[in-house]
Protein backbone atom coordinates (compact mmCIF):
# COMPACT_ATOMS: atom_id res chain seq x y z
CA UNK A 1 118.88 -26.12 -8.62
CA UNK A 2 116.90 -28.28 -6.41
CA UNK A 3 117.47 -31.94 -6.62
CA UNK A 4 114.62 -34.34 -7.10
CA UNK A 5 115.07 -35.64 -3.46
CA UNK A 6 115.38 -31.95 -2.23
CA UNK A 7 112.08 -31.27 -3.93
CA UNK A 8 110.50 -34.27 -2.45
CA UNK A 9 112.02 -33.56 0.97
CA UNK A 10 110.73 -29.91 0.53
CA UNK A 11 107.04 -31.24 -0.23
CA UNK A 12 106.99 -33.65 2.67
CA UNK A 13 108.21 -30.87 5.11
CA UNK A 14 105.43 -28.47 3.97
CA UNK A 15 102.95 -31.48 4.24
CA UNK A 16 104.04 -32.28 7.96
CA UNK A 17 103.87 -28.45 8.83
CA UNK A 18 100.23 -28.11 7.77
CA UNK A 19 101.37 -26.00 4.82
CA UNK A 20 100.66 -28.33 1.90
CA UNK A 21 96.57 -27.98 2.09
CA UNK A 22 94.47 -25.60 3.77
CA UNK A 23 92.89 -26.26 7.12
CA UNK A 24 88.92 -26.70 7.14
CA UNK A 25 87.08 -25.84 10.35
CA UNK A 26 84.38 -28.35 9.44
CA UNK A 27 86.92 -31.13 9.69
CA UNK A 28 87.23 -30.71 13.39
CA UNK A 29 90.38 -30.98 15.53
CA UNK A 30 93.04 -33.32 16.36
CA UNK A 31 92.26 -33.02 20.02
CA UNK A 32 88.74 -34.40 19.12
CA UNK A 33 90.36 -37.14 16.96
CA UNK A 34 92.90 -38.10 19.75
CA UNK A 35 89.83 -38.69 22.16
CA UNK A 36 88.37 -41.27 19.47
CA UNK A 37 91.74 -43.05 19.26
CA UNK A 38 92.36 -43.31 23.05
CA UNK A 39 88.88 -44.68 23.23
CA UNK A 40 89.74 -47.20 20.59
CA UNK A 41 92.77 -48.13 22.22
CA UNK A 42 90.94 -48.77 25.49
CA UNK A 43 88.58 -51.29 23.82
CA UNK A 44 91.26 -53.05 22.18
CA UNK A 45 92.99 -53.43 25.54
CA UNK A 46 89.82 -54.62 27.05
CA UNK A 47 89.35 -57.21 24.29
CA UNK A 48 92.94 -58.25 24.71
CA UNK A 49 93.70 -57.43 21.02
CA UNK A 50 96.60 -55.42 21.97
CA UNK A 51 98.85 -55.43 25.08
CA UNK A 52 99.18 -52.79 27.52
CA UNK A 53 102.34 -50.74 27.26
CA UNK A 54 104.15 -48.28 29.56
CA UNK A 55 102.81 -44.61 29.64
CA UNK A 56 104.72 -42.35 27.45
CA UNK A 57 106.36 -39.27 28.76
CA UNK A 58 104.47 -35.90 28.01
CA UNK A 59 105.87 -33.79 25.14
CA UNK A 60 107.85 -30.81 26.08
CA UNK A 61 108.14 -27.53 24.23
CA UNK A 62 111.73 -28.11 23.53
CA UNK A 63 110.91 -31.42 21.69
CA UNK A 64 108.67 -29.80 19.12
CA UNK A 65 110.84 -29.23 16.11
CA UNK A 66 108.35 -26.77 14.13
CA UNK A 67 105.13 -25.13 14.54
CA UNK A 68 101.77 -26.91 13.54
CA UNK A 69 98.30 -25.43 12.90
CA UNK A 70 96.21 -24.77 15.92
CA UNK A 71 93.74 -27.81 14.83
CA UNK A 72 96.53 -30.19 14.98
CA UNK A 73 98.22 -31.95 18.00
CA UNK A 74 101.54 -33.02 18.80
CA UNK A 75 101.41 -36.64 19.86
CA UNK A 76 104.02 -39.67 20.25
CA UNK A 77 104.22 -42.56 17.68
CA UNK A 78 103.04 -45.10 20.29
CA UNK A 79 99.76 -43.14 20.91
CA UNK A 80 98.48 -43.67 17.24
CA UNK A 81 99.09 -47.36 16.61
CA UNK A 82 100.22 -50.63 17.92
CA UNK A 83 103.92 -51.12 17.32
CA UNK A 84 105.77 -54.23 17.33
CA UNK A 85 109.12 -55.73 16.19
CA UNK A 86 109.07 -59.27 14.40
CA UNK A 87 111.23 -62.38 15.09
CA UNK A 88 113.19 -65.07 13.16
CA UNK A 89 112.08 -68.63 13.64
CA UNK A 90 115.06 -70.79 14.45
CA UNK A 91 116.71 -71.41 11.33
CA UNK A 92 117.91 -75.07 11.93
CA UNK A 93 114.14 -76.02 11.99
CA UNK A 94 113.67 -76.38 8.20
CA UNK A 95 110.03 -77.26 8.80
CA UNK A 96 109.56 -73.73 10.03
CA UNK A 97 110.06 -72.25 6.49
CA UNK A 98 108.46 -72.57 3.16
CA UNK A 99 104.91 -72.22 4.09
CA UNK A 100 102.30 -69.85 3.07
CA UNK A 101 102.69 -67.07 5.63
CA UNK A 102 104.90 -64.20 4.18
CA UNK A 103 107.87 -63.37 6.35
CA UNK A 104 109.42 -60.07 5.54
CA UNK A 105 113.26 -59.00 6.00
CA UNK A 106 114.45 -55.42 5.77
CA UNK A 107 115.92 -56.10 2.52
CA UNK A 108 112.35 -56.46 1.04
CA UNK A 109 111.18 -52.92 1.95
CA UNK A 110 110.88 -50.77 -0.91
CA UNK A 111 109.63 -47.44 0.42
CA UNK A 112 106.33 -48.18 -1.19
CA UNK A 113 103.42 -50.67 -1.25
CA UNK A 114 104.74 -54.24 -0.60
CA UNK A 115 102.84 -56.71 -2.75
CA UNK A 116 105.19 -59.89 -2.79
CA UNK A 117 107.56 -61.19 -0.30
CA UNK A 118 110.11 -63.89 -1.39
CA UNK A 119 110.46 -65.78 1.87
CA UNK A 120 107.68 -67.54 3.95
CA UNK A 121 107.25 -69.41 7.12
CA UNK A 122 104.88 -72.16 8.02
CA UNK A 123 102.18 -72.15 10.67
CA UNK A 124 104.67 -74.48 12.78
CA UNK A 125 107.16 -71.66 12.55
CA UNK A 126 104.62 -69.01 13.34
CA UNK A 127 103.43 -70.98 16.48
CA UNK A 128 107.08 -71.74 17.72
CA UNK A 129 108.37 -67.81 17.38
CA UNK A 130 107.29 -64.48 18.63
CA UNK A 131 106.26 -63.27 15.03
CA UNK A 132 103.20 -61.07 14.65
CA UNK A 133 100.97 -61.37 11.58
CA UNK A 134 100.50 -57.74 10.57
CA UNK A 135 97.52 -56.93 8.56
CA UNK A 136 97.10 -55.03 5.28
CA UNK A 137 97.77 -51.28 5.66
CA UNK A 138 100.34 -51.91 8.52
CA UNK A 139 103.49 -49.49 8.17
CA UNK A 140 106.93 -50.96 8.42
CA UNK A 141 110.15 -49.59 9.14
CA UNK A 142 113.88 -51.01 9.26
CA UNK A 143 115.63 -50.50 12.49
CA UNK A 144 119.04 -51.85 12.12
CA UNK A 145 122.27 -51.28 9.91
CA UNK A 146 122.31 -49.58 6.68
CA UNK A 147 118.58 -49.92 5.94
CA UNK A 148 117.45 -47.71 9.02
CA UNK A 149 114.49 -45.75 8.13
CA UNK A 150 113.57 -47.72 5.05
CA UNK A 151 109.71 -47.97 4.80
CA UNK A 152 106.91 -49.97 3.34
CA UNK A 153 102.91 -50.46 3.57
CA UNK A 154 101.67 -54.02 3.38
CA UNK A 155 99.36 -54.77 0.62
CA UNK A 156 99.08 -58.59 1.93
CA UNK A 157 99.16 -59.69 5.57
CA UNK A 158 102.96 -60.58 6.52
CA UNK A 159 105.05 -61.24 9.51
CA UNK A 160 108.73 -59.60 9.69
CA UNK A 161 111.94 -60.35 11.11
CA UNK A 162 113.44 -58.65 14.29
CA UNK A 163 115.22 -55.81 12.22
CA UNK A 164 111.59 -54.56 11.19
CA UNK A 165 109.12 -52.70 13.32
CA UNK A 166 105.51 -52.61 12.27
CA UNK A 167 102.72 -50.34 13.11
CA UNK A 168 99.13 -51.12 12.92
CA UNK A 169 97.42 -47.79 13.10
CA UNK A 170 94.41 -47.12 15.00
CA UNK A 171 91.54 -46.09 12.87
CA UNK A 172 92.12 -42.30 13.42
CA UNK A 173 95.41 -42.50 11.60
CA UNK A 174 95.81 -42.72 7.88
CA UNK A 175 98.49 -45.43 7.16
CA UNK A 176 99.59 -43.38 4.26
CA UNK A 177 99.87 -40.24 6.20
CA UNK A 178 101.99 -42.11 9.00
CA UNK A 179 104.22 -43.58 6.10
CA UNK A 180 104.93 -40.28 4.60
CA UNK A 181 105.74 -38.75 7.95
CA UNK A 182 108.24 -41.49 8.75
CA UNK A 183 109.65 -40.77 5.27
CA UNK A 184 110.01 -37.27 6.09
CA UNK A 185 112.03 -38.06 9.30
CA UNK A 186 114.24 -40.63 7.93
CA UNK A 187 117.36 -38.52 8.48
CA UNK A 188 116.29 -38.04 12.03
CA UNK A 189 115.89 -41.91 12.52
CA UNK A 190 119.24 -42.49 11.19
CA UNK A 191 120.82 -39.89 13.69
CA UNK A 192 118.81 -41.81 16.52
CA UNK A 193 120.44 -45.04 15.53
CA UNK A 194 124.10 -43.70 15.60
CA UNK A 195 126.71 -44.34 18.32
CA UNK A 196 126.96 -47.99 18.26
CA UNK A 197 129.12 -50.60 16.61
CA UNK A 198 125.83 -51.27 14.43
CA UNK A 199 123.47 -48.52 14.01
CA UNK A 200 120.18 -49.41 15.24
CA UNK A 201 116.92 -47.74 16.69
CA UNK A 202 114.84 -49.72 19.24
CA UNK A 203 111.06 -49.94 19.27
CA UNK A 204 111.25 -47.91 22.50
CA UNK A 205 112.86 -45.06 20.58
CA UNK A 206 110.26 -45.35 17.81
CA UNK A 207 107.24 -45.30 20.00
CA UNK A 208 108.54 -42.13 21.82
CA UNK A 209 109.24 -40.34 18.75
CA UNK A 210 107.00 -37.31 18.34
CA UNK A 211 104.08 -37.10 15.55
CA UNK A 212 102.05 -34.19 14.19
CA UNK A 213 98.55 -35.35 14.17
CA UNK A 214 96.01 -33.58 11.98
CA UNK A 215 92.39 -34.35 11.87
CA UNK A 216 91.65 -37.33 9.76
CA UNK A 217 90.05 -35.70 6.80
CA UNK A 218 92.92 -33.58 6.53
CA UNK A 219 95.33 -36.31 6.87
CA UNK A 220 93.51 -37.91 3.84
CA UNK A 221 93.72 -34.60 1.81
CA UNK A 222 97.55 -34.28 2.53
CA UNK A 223 98.17 -37.78 1.23
CA UNK A 224 96.12 -37.08 -1.83
CA UNK A 225 98.02 -33.89 -2.51
CA UNK A 226 101.30 -35.58 -1.95
CA UNK A 227 100.39 -38.57 -4.50
CA UNK A 228 99.26 -35.94 -6.89
CA UNK A 229 102.67 -34.31 -6.67
CA UNK A 230 104.90 -37.47 -6.64
CA UNK A 231 104.42 -38.26 -10.53
CA UNK A 232 105.45 -34.84 -11.26
CA UNK A 233 108.57 -35.28 -9.08
CA UNK A 234 109.21 -38.50 -11.02
CA UNK A 235 109.06 -36.58 -14.34
CA UNK A 236 111.36 -33.87 -12.83
CA UNK A 237 113.61 -36.70 -11.66
CA UNK A 238 114.07 -37.95 -15.26
CA UNK A 239 114.69 -34.43 -16.61
CA UNK A 240 117.03 -33.61 -13.96
CA UNK A 241 118.84 -36.80 -14.55
CA UNK A 242 119.22 -36.11 -18.32
CA UNK A 243 120.31 -32.42 -17.60
CA UNK A 244 122.67 -33.70 -15.05
CA UNK A 245 124.10 -36.21 -17.52
CA UNK A 246 124.24 -33.40 -20.11
CA UNK A 247 126.10 -30.99 -17.95
CA UNK A 248 128.52 -33.81 -16.82
CA UNK A 249 129.29 -34.82 -20.45
CA UNK A 250 129.22 -31.29 -22.04
CA UNK A 251 132.70 -30.23 -20.90
CA UNK A 252 134.15 -33.11 -22.48
CA UNK A 253 132.04 -33.21 -25.44
CA UNK A 254 132.70 -29.55 -26.04
CA UNK A 255 136.57 -30.25 -25.75
CA UNK A 256 136.29 -33.07 -28.15
CA UNK A 257 134.21 -30.76 -30.67
CA UNK A 258 136.85 -27.98 -30.32
CA UNK A 259 139.74 -30.41 -31.20
CA UNK A 260 137.66 -32.00 -33.91
CA UNK A 261 136.84 -28.35 -35.55
CA UNK A 262 140.54 -27.49 -35.09
CA UNK A 263 141.50 -30.49 -37.10
CA UNK A 264 139.02 -29.93 -39.75
CA UNK A 265 140.32 -26.36 -40.38
CA UNK A 266 136.92 -24.86 -38.94
CA UNK A 267 138.17 -23.17 -35.74
CA UNK A 268 140.23 -20.28 -37.18
CA UNK A 269 140.20 -18.90 -40.72
CA UNK A 270 142.53 -19.57 -43.60
CA UNK A 271 144.83 -16.93 -44.87
CA UNK A 272 146.61 -17.03 -48.07
CA UNK A 273 149.61 -15.10 -46.53
CA UNK A 274 150.36 -18.20 -44.17
CA UNK A 275 151.46 -20.23 -47.21
CA UNK A 276 150.62 -23.95 -47.44
CA UNK A 277 151.31 -27.17 -45.49
CA UNK A 278 153.13 -28.36 -48.48
CA UNK A 279 155.84 -25.49 -47.95
CA UNK A 280 156.17 -26.50 -44.31
CA UNK A 281 156.63 -30.18 -45.29
CA UNK A 282 159.69 -29.15 -47.44
CA UNK A 283 161.05 -27.28 -44.46
CA UNK A 284 160.63 -30.38 -42.20
CA UNK A 285 162.26 -32.65 -44.78
CA UNK A 286 165.21 -30.36 -45.19
CA UNK A 287 165.74 -30.28 -41.26
CA UNK A 288 165.44 -34.18 -41.07
CA UNK A 289 168.12 -34.24 -44.00
CA UNK A 290 170.49 -32.03 -42.09
CA UNK A 291 170.09 -33.99 -38.90
CA UNK A 292 170.62 -37.22 -40.90
CA UNK A 293 173.85 -35.72 -42.33
CA UNK A 294 175.07 -34.87 -38.93
CA UNK A 295 174.34 -38.31 -37.61
CA UNK A 296 171.87 -36.92 -34.87
CA UNK A 297 168.96 -39.01 -36.04
CA UNK A 298 168.85 -42.56 -37.96
CA UNK A 299 167.41 -43.02 -41.40
CA UNK A 300 164.05 -44.98 -41.46
CA UNK A 301 162.12 -46.75 -44.12
CA UNK A 302 159.76 -44.65 -46.21
CA UNK A 303 156.11 -44.77 -45.01
CA UNK A 304 153.51 -45.88 -47.43
CA UNK A 305 151.59 -43.04 -49.46
CA UNK A 306 148.30 -41.90 -48.23
CA UNK A 307 145.38 -43.26 -50.12
CA UNK A 308 142.00 -41.41 -50.47
CA UNK A 309 140.19 -44.18 -48.54
CA UNK A 310 142.49 -43.49 -45.52
CA UNK A 311 141.48 -39.89 -45.23
CA UNK A 312 138.73 -39.59 -42.66
CA UNK A 313 137.52 -36.16 -43.44
CA UNK A 314 137.95 -33.22 -45.83
CA UNK A 315 140.61 -30.58 -44.78
CA UNK A 316 141.30 -27.15 -46.36
CA UNK A 317 143.25 -26.93 -49.73
CA UNK A 318 146.30 -25.34 -47.97
CA UNK A 319 146.61 -28.18 -45.69
CA UNK A 320 148.14 -31.69 -46.01
CA UNK A 321 147.35 -35.38 -44.75
CA UNK A 322 150.68 -36.66 -43.34
CA UNK A 323 151.65 -39.50 -41.38
CA UNK A 324 153.26 -38.93 -37.78
CA UNK A 325 156.60 -40.48 -38.84
CA UNK A 326 156.92 -37.98 -41.79
CA UNK A 327 156.64 -35.16 -39.49
CA UNK A 328 158.69 -36.19 -36.57
CA UNK A 329 162.50 -36.48 -36.21
CA UNK A 330 161.94 -39.97 -34.74
CA UNK A 331 159.41 -42.03 -33.20
CA UNK A 332 160.71 -44.59 -30.67
CA UNK A 333 159.43 -46.63 -27.78
CA UNK A 334 161.34 -47.30 -24.46
CA UNK A 335 163.31 -50.32 -23.38
CA UNK A 336 161.73 -53.57 -24.16
CA UNK A 337 163.91 -55.47 -21.45
CA UNK A 338 163.47 -54.18 -17.91
CA UNK A 339 166.91 -52.52 -17.25
CA UNK A 340 169.16 -53.33 -14.27
CA UNK A 341 168.02 -51.48 -11.18
CA UNK A 342 170.08 -49.01 -9.41
CA UNK A 343 169.73 -47.44 -5.87
CA UNK A 344 170.13 -43.97 -7.32
CA UNK A 345 170.90 -42.47 -10.73
CA UNK A 346 168.52 -41.83 -13.55
CA UNK A 347 164.78 -42.24 -13.12
CA UNK A 348 163.10 -44.96 -15.03
CA UNK A 349 159.38 -44.08 -15.96
CA UNK A 350 156.54 -46.42 -16.30
CA UNK A 351 152.91 -45.77 -17.27
CA UNK A 352 151.90 -44.78 -13.71
CA UNK A 353 154.45 -42.06 -13.68
CA UNK A 354 152.79 -40.30 -16.86
CA UNK A 355 149.24 -41.59 -16.54
CA UNK A 356 148.08 -38.14 -15.15
CA UNK A 357 149.24 -36.30 -18.22
CA UNK A 358 152.22 -35.03 -16.60
CA UNK A 359 155.54 -36.31 -15.71
CA UNK A 360 155.59 -37.52 -11.81
CA UNK A 361 159.02 -38.50 -10.65
CA UNK A 362 157.68 -39.87 -7.21
CA UNK A 363 158.17 -43.50 -6.75
CA UNK A 364 160.26 -44.16 -9.72
CA UNK A 365 162.88 -46.79 -10.13
CA UNK A 366 166.35 -45.80 -11.13
CA UNK A 367 169.07 -46.94 -13.69
CA UNK A 368 172.77 -46.12 -13.62
CA UNK A 369 174.23 -43.24 -15.19
CA UNK A 370 176.50 -45.71 -17.23
CA UNK A 371 173.33 -47.56 -18.58
CA UNK A 372 171.51 -44.17 -19.66
CA UNK A 373 174.69 -43.05 -21.40
CA UNK A 374 174.52 -45.92 -23.67
CA UNK A 375 170.90 -45.15 -24.83
CA UNK A 376 170.54 -44.14 -28.41
CA UNK A 377 169.63 -40.42 -28.96
CA UNK A 378 166.25 -41.25 -30.21
CA UNK A 379 165.45 -42.78 -26.83
CA UNK A 380 166.51 -39.87 -24.84
CA UNK A 381 164.02 -37.28 -24.18
CA UNK A 382 164.63 -33.63 -24.23
CA UNK A 383 162.53 -30.51 -23.40
CA UNK A 384 159.48 -30.07 -25.77
CA UNK A 385 159.51 -33.67 -26.89
CA UNK A 386 156.27 -35.51 -26.55
CA UNK A 387 155.74 -38.79 -24.68
CA UNK A 388 152.80 -40.98 -25.97
CA UNK A 389 151.58 -44.05 -23.90
CA UNK A 390 151.03 -47.10 -26.21
CA UNK A 391 150.03 -49.73 -23.86
CA UNK A 392 147.08 -50.35 -21.37
CA UNK A 393 146.16 -46.64 -20.97
CA UNK A 394 147.12 -45.90 -24.39
CA UNK A 395 146.80 -42.46 -26.18
CA UNK A 396 147.90 -40.08 -23.19
CA UNK A 397 150.20 -37.45 -24.64
CA UNK A 398 152.66 -35.50 -22.42
CA UNK A 399 154.93 -32.60 -23.06
CA UNK A 400 158.42 -32.98 -21.78
CA UNK A 401 158.66 -29.91 -19.70
CA UNK A 402 161.95 -30.74 -17.74
CA UNK A 403 165.52 -30.77 -18.46
CA UNK A 404 166.03 -33.47 -15.97
CA UNK A 405 167.35 -36.60 -17.79
CA UNK A 406 165.12 -39.81 -17.52
CA UNK A 407 164.46 -43.12 -19.45
CA UNK A 408 161.16 -45.00 -19.94
CA UNK A 409 159.67 -48.42 -20.46
CA UNK A 410 158.51 -49.76 -23.81
CA UNK A 411 154.90 -48.96 -22.86
CA UNK A 412 155.69 -45.34 -23.65
CA UNK A 413 156.69 -43.94 -26.96
CA UNK A 414 158.82 -40.79 -27.52
CA UNK A 415 158.02 -38.38 -30.48
CA UNK A 416 160.75 -35.90 -31.49
CA UNK A 417 159.05 -33.19 -33.30
CA UNK A 418 160.31 -30.22 -35.25
CA UNK A 419 158.40 -27.05 -35.78
CA UNK A 420 154.77 -28.28 -34.83
CA UNK A 421 155.03 -29.71 -31.36
CA UNK A 422 152.51 -27.34 -29.76
CA UNK A 423 149.88 -28.30 -32.44
CA UNK A 424 150.86 -31.90 -32.56
CA UNK A 425 150.34 -32.11 -28.80
CA UNK A 426 146.77 -30.90 -28.98
CA UNK A 427 145.90 -33.05 -31.97
CA UNK A 428 147.11 -36.26 -30.27
CA UNK A 429 144.50 -35.51 -27.64
CA UNK A 430 141.77 -35.48 -30.21
CA UNK A 431 139.00 -37.90 -30.83
CA UNK A 432 140.44 -38.87 -34.24
CA UNK A 433 143.89 -40.09 -32.69
CA UNK A 434 141.62 -41.94 -30.01
CA UNK A 435 139.69 -43.65 -32.73
CA UNK A 436 142.89 -44.57 -34.63
CA UNK A 437 144.42 -45.97 -31.55
CA UNK A 438 141.29 -47.93 -30.74
CA UNK A 439 141.48 -49.45 -34.18
CA UNK A 440 144.91 -50.52 -34.46
CA UNK A 441 145.45 -51.59 -30.74
CA UNK A 442 146.32 -55.34 -30.47
CA UNK A 443 146.62 -57.84 -27.74
CA UNK A 444 144.24 -59.19 -25.22
CA UNK A 445 145.39 -58.76 -21.57
CA UNK A 446 146.81 -55.29 -22.47
CA UNK A 447 145.96 -53.63 -25.58
CA UNK A 448 149.19 -52.07 -27.43
CA UNK A 449 149.55 -49.47 -30.19
CA UNK A 450 152.54 -50.91 -32.19
CA UNK A 451 155.30 -48.55 -33.11
CA UNK A 452 154.78 -49.00 -36.91
CA UNK A 453 150.99 -48.17 -36.27
CA UNK A 454 152.15 -45.12 -34.35
CA UNK A 455 154.47 -43.89 -37.19
CA UNK A 456 151.62 -44.42 -39.67
CA UNK A 457 149.06 -42.43 -37.83
CA UNK A 458 147.54 -39.67 -40.03
CA UNK A 459 147.64 -36.02 -39.00
CA UNK A 460 145.95 -33.28 -40.73
CA UNK A 461 148.82 -30.73 -41.20
CA UNK A 462 148.07 -26.86 -41.53
CA UNK A 463 150.48 -24.29 -42.51
CA UNK A 464 152.73 -23.31 -39.42
CA UNK A 465 151.11 -19.82 -38.98
CA UNK A 466 147.62 -21.25 -38.91
CA UNK A 467 148.81 -23.90 -36.41
CA UNK A 468 149.98 -20.91 -34.21
CA UNK A 469 146.62 -19.37 -34.36
CA UNK A 470 144.68 -22.85 -33.79
CA UNK A 471 146.92 -23.36 -30.72
CA UNK A 472 146.07 -19.91 -29.51
CA UNK A 473 142.51 -20.32 -29.98
CA UNK A 474 142.28 -23.63 -28.10
CA UNK A 475 144.27 -22.39 -25.21
CA UNK A 476 141.76 -19.68 -24.86
CA UNK A 477 138.76 -22.07 -25.17
CA UNK A 478 139.92 -25.40 -23.49
CA UNK A 479 140.48 -23.79 -20.12
CA UNK A 480 136.74 -22.79 -20.28
CA UNK A 481 135.76 -26.37 -20.75
CA UNK A 482 137.90 -27.27 -17.66
CA UNK A 483 136.10 -24.57 -15.61
CA UNK A 484 132.80 -26.09 -16.75
CA UNK A 485 133.76 -29.47 -15.60
CA UNK A 486 134.70 -28.20 -12.04
């Protein structure tokens, strides 16, 4: 799809190639117009209203960038107007500033009509510098730095600084047509300015730049057509911006919607043969009791019952609302005190090692093997456990997909799950969990989701067979969201 700027460039290109409006024989030719311009220039020279300039070189065929109608002529910019760069009155003379003569800097150029200028100079500043008062209708262009090619047309008489070149067009040249031509050539002017420490184009380069001159009446028709089309481009720009924003948001919004549907039991159908989440909860509790008896996990305080007010939305009858701590073997955070450093040994992960959503062992600190051996089992990660960031960039969940031993700081929690790891990993990335974390996070410098709040997190629990079908469906659909995002 063409961007608004590309569309504008295309219209300007057609205009300057004589393809935007038809040519009319009764409007004469640019050759005739050029003779009138040359006569006007001679009169202005004779009256000493303009200064004599060096002759411009003839235009070669190699210079002409595109074909123009037979009634047009290629000329140089110096032939169709009087060009002059400005100046800056000496700054240490405060009496030169704050008068009633507008003084424009390139930052004041707006690619449109210039009606107000913030800075001004006095008559004394004008008399003691080489500034020129450019009349209404003068076309201005920036010559230095990042603003090269920026344009304006004066709606008020004004002087300029030396970084700005002003053209007072002769009567055979429409100021607006010149303005739109310069706009169409901005990329070429920028390229002309490249190569130095600070990009710049000189007045000499500008006056030698070639210009396609149509008959005056056609210039005016071209300007009228451009100005008829520009409001339509503005409308297109707004629609394009909305569409681009929608397309940018759509993959992420779709992912959130899919996860939300999954959590509400709307992504796959319920099947009576799958049993109920209540049956699954009994199995999880039985496994926890077995591990407690074997002293592989520690006994924890009972979590509070779930009230109706806590439940954020309705779920199918075969599901159950549960707390994370009830369906996990353990939920523990990492070391609260920075452990002793070692030059080698066991990697010690911090937030930056997991912030991408995967475990990254590059640039880690190390702890000794002896220190690691003393850690409680609930703080030792095993394959298929879940890491969950709880400080700063909280809410990032990471599947432990390595057998390499490691430990981690307190800004990361370790969730040891049982039968529901795959489903739980997806749910922890859902909007519901993000909203919950936002609501319970405390602190000022760095927001933290406390361990108790994490254990109390509500999870909508489906039967195990339905979890597998939800995971399979999400693994089919979520990569499509990723593809859309790319």
